[in-house]
Every structure is written in C-alpha cells, then in structure tokens.
Short mmCIF file of N, CA and C in Angstrom, two decimals:
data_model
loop_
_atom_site.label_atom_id
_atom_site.label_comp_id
_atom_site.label_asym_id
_atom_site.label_seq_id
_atom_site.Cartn_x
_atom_site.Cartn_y
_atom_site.Cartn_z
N UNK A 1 69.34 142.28 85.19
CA UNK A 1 68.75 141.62 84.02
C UNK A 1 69.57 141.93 82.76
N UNK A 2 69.89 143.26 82.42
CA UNK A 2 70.63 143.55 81.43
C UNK A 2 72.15 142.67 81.46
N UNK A 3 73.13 142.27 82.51
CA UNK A 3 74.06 141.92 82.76
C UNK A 3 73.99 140.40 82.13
N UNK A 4 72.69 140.07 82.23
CA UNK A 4 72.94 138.26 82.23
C UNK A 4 72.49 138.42 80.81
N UNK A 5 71.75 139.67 79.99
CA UNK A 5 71.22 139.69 78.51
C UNK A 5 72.81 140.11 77.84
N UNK A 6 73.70 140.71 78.89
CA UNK A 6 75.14 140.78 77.76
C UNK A 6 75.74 139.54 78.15
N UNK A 7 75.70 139.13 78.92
CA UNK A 7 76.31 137.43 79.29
C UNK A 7 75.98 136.79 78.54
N UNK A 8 75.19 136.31 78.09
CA UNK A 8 74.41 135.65 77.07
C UNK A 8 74.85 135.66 76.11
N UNK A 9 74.97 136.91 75.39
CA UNK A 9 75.14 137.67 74.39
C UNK A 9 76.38 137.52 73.63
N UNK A 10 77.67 137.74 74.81
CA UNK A 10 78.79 136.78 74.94
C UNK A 10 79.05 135.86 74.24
N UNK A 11 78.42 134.73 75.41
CA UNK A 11 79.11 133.67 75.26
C UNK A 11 78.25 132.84 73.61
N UNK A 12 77.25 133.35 73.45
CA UNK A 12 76.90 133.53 72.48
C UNK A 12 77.93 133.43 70.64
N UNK A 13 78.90 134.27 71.20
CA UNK A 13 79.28 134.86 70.66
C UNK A 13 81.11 133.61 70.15
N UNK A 14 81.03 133.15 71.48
CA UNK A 14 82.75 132.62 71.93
C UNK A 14 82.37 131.11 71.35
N UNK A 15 83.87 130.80 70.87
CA UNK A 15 84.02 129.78 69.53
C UNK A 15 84.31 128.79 70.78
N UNK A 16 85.56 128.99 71.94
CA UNK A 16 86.33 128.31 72.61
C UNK A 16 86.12 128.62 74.03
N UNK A 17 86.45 127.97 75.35
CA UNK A 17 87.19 128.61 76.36
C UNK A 17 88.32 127.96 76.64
N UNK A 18 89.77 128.69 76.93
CA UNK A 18 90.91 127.72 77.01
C UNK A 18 91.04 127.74 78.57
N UNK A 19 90.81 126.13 79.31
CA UNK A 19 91.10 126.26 80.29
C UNK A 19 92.11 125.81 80.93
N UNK A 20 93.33 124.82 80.21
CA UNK A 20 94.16 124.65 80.50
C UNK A 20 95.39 124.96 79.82
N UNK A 21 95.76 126.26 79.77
CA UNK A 21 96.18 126.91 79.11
C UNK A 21 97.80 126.72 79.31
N UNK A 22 98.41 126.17 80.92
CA UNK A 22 99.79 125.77 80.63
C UNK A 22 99.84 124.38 80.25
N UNK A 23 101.31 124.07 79.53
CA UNK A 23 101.35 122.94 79.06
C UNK A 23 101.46 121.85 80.07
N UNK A 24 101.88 121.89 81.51
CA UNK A 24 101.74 120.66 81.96
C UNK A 24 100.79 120.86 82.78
N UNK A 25 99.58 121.21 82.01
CA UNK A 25 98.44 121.02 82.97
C UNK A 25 97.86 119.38 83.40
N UNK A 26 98.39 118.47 82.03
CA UNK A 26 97.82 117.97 82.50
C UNK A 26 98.52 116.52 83.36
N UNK A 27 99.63 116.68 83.67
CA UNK A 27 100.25 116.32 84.90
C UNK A 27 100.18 116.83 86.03
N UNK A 28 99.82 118.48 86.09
CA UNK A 28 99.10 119.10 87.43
C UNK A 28 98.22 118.29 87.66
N UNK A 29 96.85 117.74 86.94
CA UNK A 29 95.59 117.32 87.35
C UNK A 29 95.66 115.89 87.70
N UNK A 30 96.50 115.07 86.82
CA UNK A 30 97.14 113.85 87.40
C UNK A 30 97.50 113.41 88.60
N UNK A 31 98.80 114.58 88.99
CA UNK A 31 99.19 114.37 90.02
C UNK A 31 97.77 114.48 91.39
N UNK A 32 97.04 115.79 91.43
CA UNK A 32 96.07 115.91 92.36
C UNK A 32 95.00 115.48 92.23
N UNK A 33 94.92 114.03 91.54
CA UNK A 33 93.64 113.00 91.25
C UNK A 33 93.61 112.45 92.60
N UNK A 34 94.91 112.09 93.06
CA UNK A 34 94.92 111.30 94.61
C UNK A 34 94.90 112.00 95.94
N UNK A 35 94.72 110.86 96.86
CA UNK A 35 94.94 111.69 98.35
C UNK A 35 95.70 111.05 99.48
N UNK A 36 96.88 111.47 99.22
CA UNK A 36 97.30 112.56 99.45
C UNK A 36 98.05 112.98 97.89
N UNK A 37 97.80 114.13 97.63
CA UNK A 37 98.75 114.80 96.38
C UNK A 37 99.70 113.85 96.03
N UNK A 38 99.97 113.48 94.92
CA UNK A 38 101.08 112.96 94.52
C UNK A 38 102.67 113.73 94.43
N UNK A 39 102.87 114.88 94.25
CA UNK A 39 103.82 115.29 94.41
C UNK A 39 104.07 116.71 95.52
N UNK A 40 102.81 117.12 96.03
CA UNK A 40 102.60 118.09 97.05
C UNK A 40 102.70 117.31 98.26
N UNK A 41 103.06 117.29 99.51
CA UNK A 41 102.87 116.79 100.49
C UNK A 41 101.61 117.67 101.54
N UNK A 42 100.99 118.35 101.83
CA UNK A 42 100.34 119.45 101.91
C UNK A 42 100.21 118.82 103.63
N UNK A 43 101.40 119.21 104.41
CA UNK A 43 101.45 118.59 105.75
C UNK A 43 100.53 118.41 106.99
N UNK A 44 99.71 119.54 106.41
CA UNK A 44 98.28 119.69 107.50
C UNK A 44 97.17 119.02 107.06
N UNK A 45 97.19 118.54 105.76
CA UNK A 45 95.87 117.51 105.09
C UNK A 45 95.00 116.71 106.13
N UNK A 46 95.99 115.78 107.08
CA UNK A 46 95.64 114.59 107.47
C UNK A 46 94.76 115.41 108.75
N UNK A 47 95.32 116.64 109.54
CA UNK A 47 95.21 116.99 110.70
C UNK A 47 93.30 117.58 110.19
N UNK A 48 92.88 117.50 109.25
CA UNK A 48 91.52 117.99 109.13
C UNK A 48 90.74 117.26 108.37
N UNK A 49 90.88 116.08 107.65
CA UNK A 49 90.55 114.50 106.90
C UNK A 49 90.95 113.69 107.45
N UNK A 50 90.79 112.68 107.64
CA UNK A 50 91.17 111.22 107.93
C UNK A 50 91.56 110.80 106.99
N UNK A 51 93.29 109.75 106.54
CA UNK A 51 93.55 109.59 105.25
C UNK A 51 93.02 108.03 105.19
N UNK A 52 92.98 108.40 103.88
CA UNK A 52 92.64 106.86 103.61
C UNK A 52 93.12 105.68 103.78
N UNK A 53 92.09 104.69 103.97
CA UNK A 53 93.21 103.14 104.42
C UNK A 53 94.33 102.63 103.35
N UNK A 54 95.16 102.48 103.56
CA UNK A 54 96.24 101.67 102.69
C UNK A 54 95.82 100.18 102.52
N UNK A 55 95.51 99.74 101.17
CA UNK A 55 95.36 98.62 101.18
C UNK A 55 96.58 97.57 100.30
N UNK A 56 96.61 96.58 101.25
CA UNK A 56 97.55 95.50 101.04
C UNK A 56 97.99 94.43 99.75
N UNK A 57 98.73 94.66 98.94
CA UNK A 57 98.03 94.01 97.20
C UNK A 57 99.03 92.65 97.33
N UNK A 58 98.23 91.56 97.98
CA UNK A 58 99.71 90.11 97.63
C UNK A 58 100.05 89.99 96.08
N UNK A 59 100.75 88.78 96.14
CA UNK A 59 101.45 88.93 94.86
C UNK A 59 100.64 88.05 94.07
N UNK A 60 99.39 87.29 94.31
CA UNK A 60 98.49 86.60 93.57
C UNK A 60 97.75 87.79 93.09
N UNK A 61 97.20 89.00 93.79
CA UNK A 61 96.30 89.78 93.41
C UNK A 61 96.62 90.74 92.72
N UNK A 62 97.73 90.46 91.63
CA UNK A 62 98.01 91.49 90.81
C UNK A 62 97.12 91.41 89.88
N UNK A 63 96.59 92.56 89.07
CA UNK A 63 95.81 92.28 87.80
C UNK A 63 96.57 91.75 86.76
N UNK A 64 95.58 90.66 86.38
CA UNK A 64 95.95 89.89 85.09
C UNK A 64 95.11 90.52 83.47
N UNK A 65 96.26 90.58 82.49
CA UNK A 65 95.70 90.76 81.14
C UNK A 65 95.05 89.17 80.82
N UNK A 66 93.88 89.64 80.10
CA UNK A 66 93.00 88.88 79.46
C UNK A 66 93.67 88.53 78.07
N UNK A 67 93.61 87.49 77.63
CA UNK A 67 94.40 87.34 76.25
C UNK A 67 92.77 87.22 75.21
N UNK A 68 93.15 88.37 73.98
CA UNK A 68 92.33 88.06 73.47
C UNK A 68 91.73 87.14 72.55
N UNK A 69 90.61 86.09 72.56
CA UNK A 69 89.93 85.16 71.79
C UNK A 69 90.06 85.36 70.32
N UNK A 70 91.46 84.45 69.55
CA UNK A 70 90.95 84.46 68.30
C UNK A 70 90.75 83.38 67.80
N UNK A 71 89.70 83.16 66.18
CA UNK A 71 88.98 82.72 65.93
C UNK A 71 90.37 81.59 65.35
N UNK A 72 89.55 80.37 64.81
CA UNK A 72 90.45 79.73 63.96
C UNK A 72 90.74 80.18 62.77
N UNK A 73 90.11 81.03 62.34
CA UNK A 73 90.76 81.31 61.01
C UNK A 73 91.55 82.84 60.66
N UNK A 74 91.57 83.06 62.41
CA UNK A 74 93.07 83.94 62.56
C UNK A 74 94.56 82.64 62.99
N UNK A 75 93.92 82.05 63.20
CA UNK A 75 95.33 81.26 63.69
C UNK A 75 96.42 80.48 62.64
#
C-alpha cells in the first residue's frame, strides 16, 4: 500500500515521460507498423503466423485525388 502511495506521489509530481527518446524513433515505429517488418526480415515470423494475403492492385484501382469544389467566385 505504501509503494503505490509513493507511486502516486511520483508521478504526481512528473511534468513529462520521454518515451522516444532516440531520434529515429520514429522510423523504428514506421518501419514495424507492417507484417512482415519493413526493414527486419525476422526469418522465423511466417513459421509461427500465417502471413498475410498479398493483394493484387490493377492499374484502374489506383487511388484517385478528389479535386477540390470551388465556388464561382473563386474562379
């Protein structure tokens, strides 16, 4: 009980926590958004997951930008 009354007490206390404290953290987290790792190959992954299906993108189904609606009296 006393432990979680100085825990408290603490964090209480703390302005910040720095959790990504090297600078390319956040290309570390980038890269391991996907699966399989983007720049790790981690060779035993597949042997304990099933990887995911690869899906097929034709060349009609690329995403299209929307052009945005202006008024006539931008034109």
């Amino acid at each position: 009980r006393n432990a979680r009354l100085e825990i408290a007490a603490t964090i209480a206390k703390a302005e910040r926590i720095e959790t990504a404290v090297a600078d390319d953290f956040q290309a570390h987290f980038v890269s391991a958004m996907g699966l399989p790792h983007q720049s790790d190959p981690f060779p035993n992954l597949f042997s304990v997951v099933a990887p995911p299906t690869a899906k097929m993108l034709e060349s009609n189904d690329s995403p299209k930008r929307r052009r945005r609606r202006t008024s006539r009296a931008d034109a």
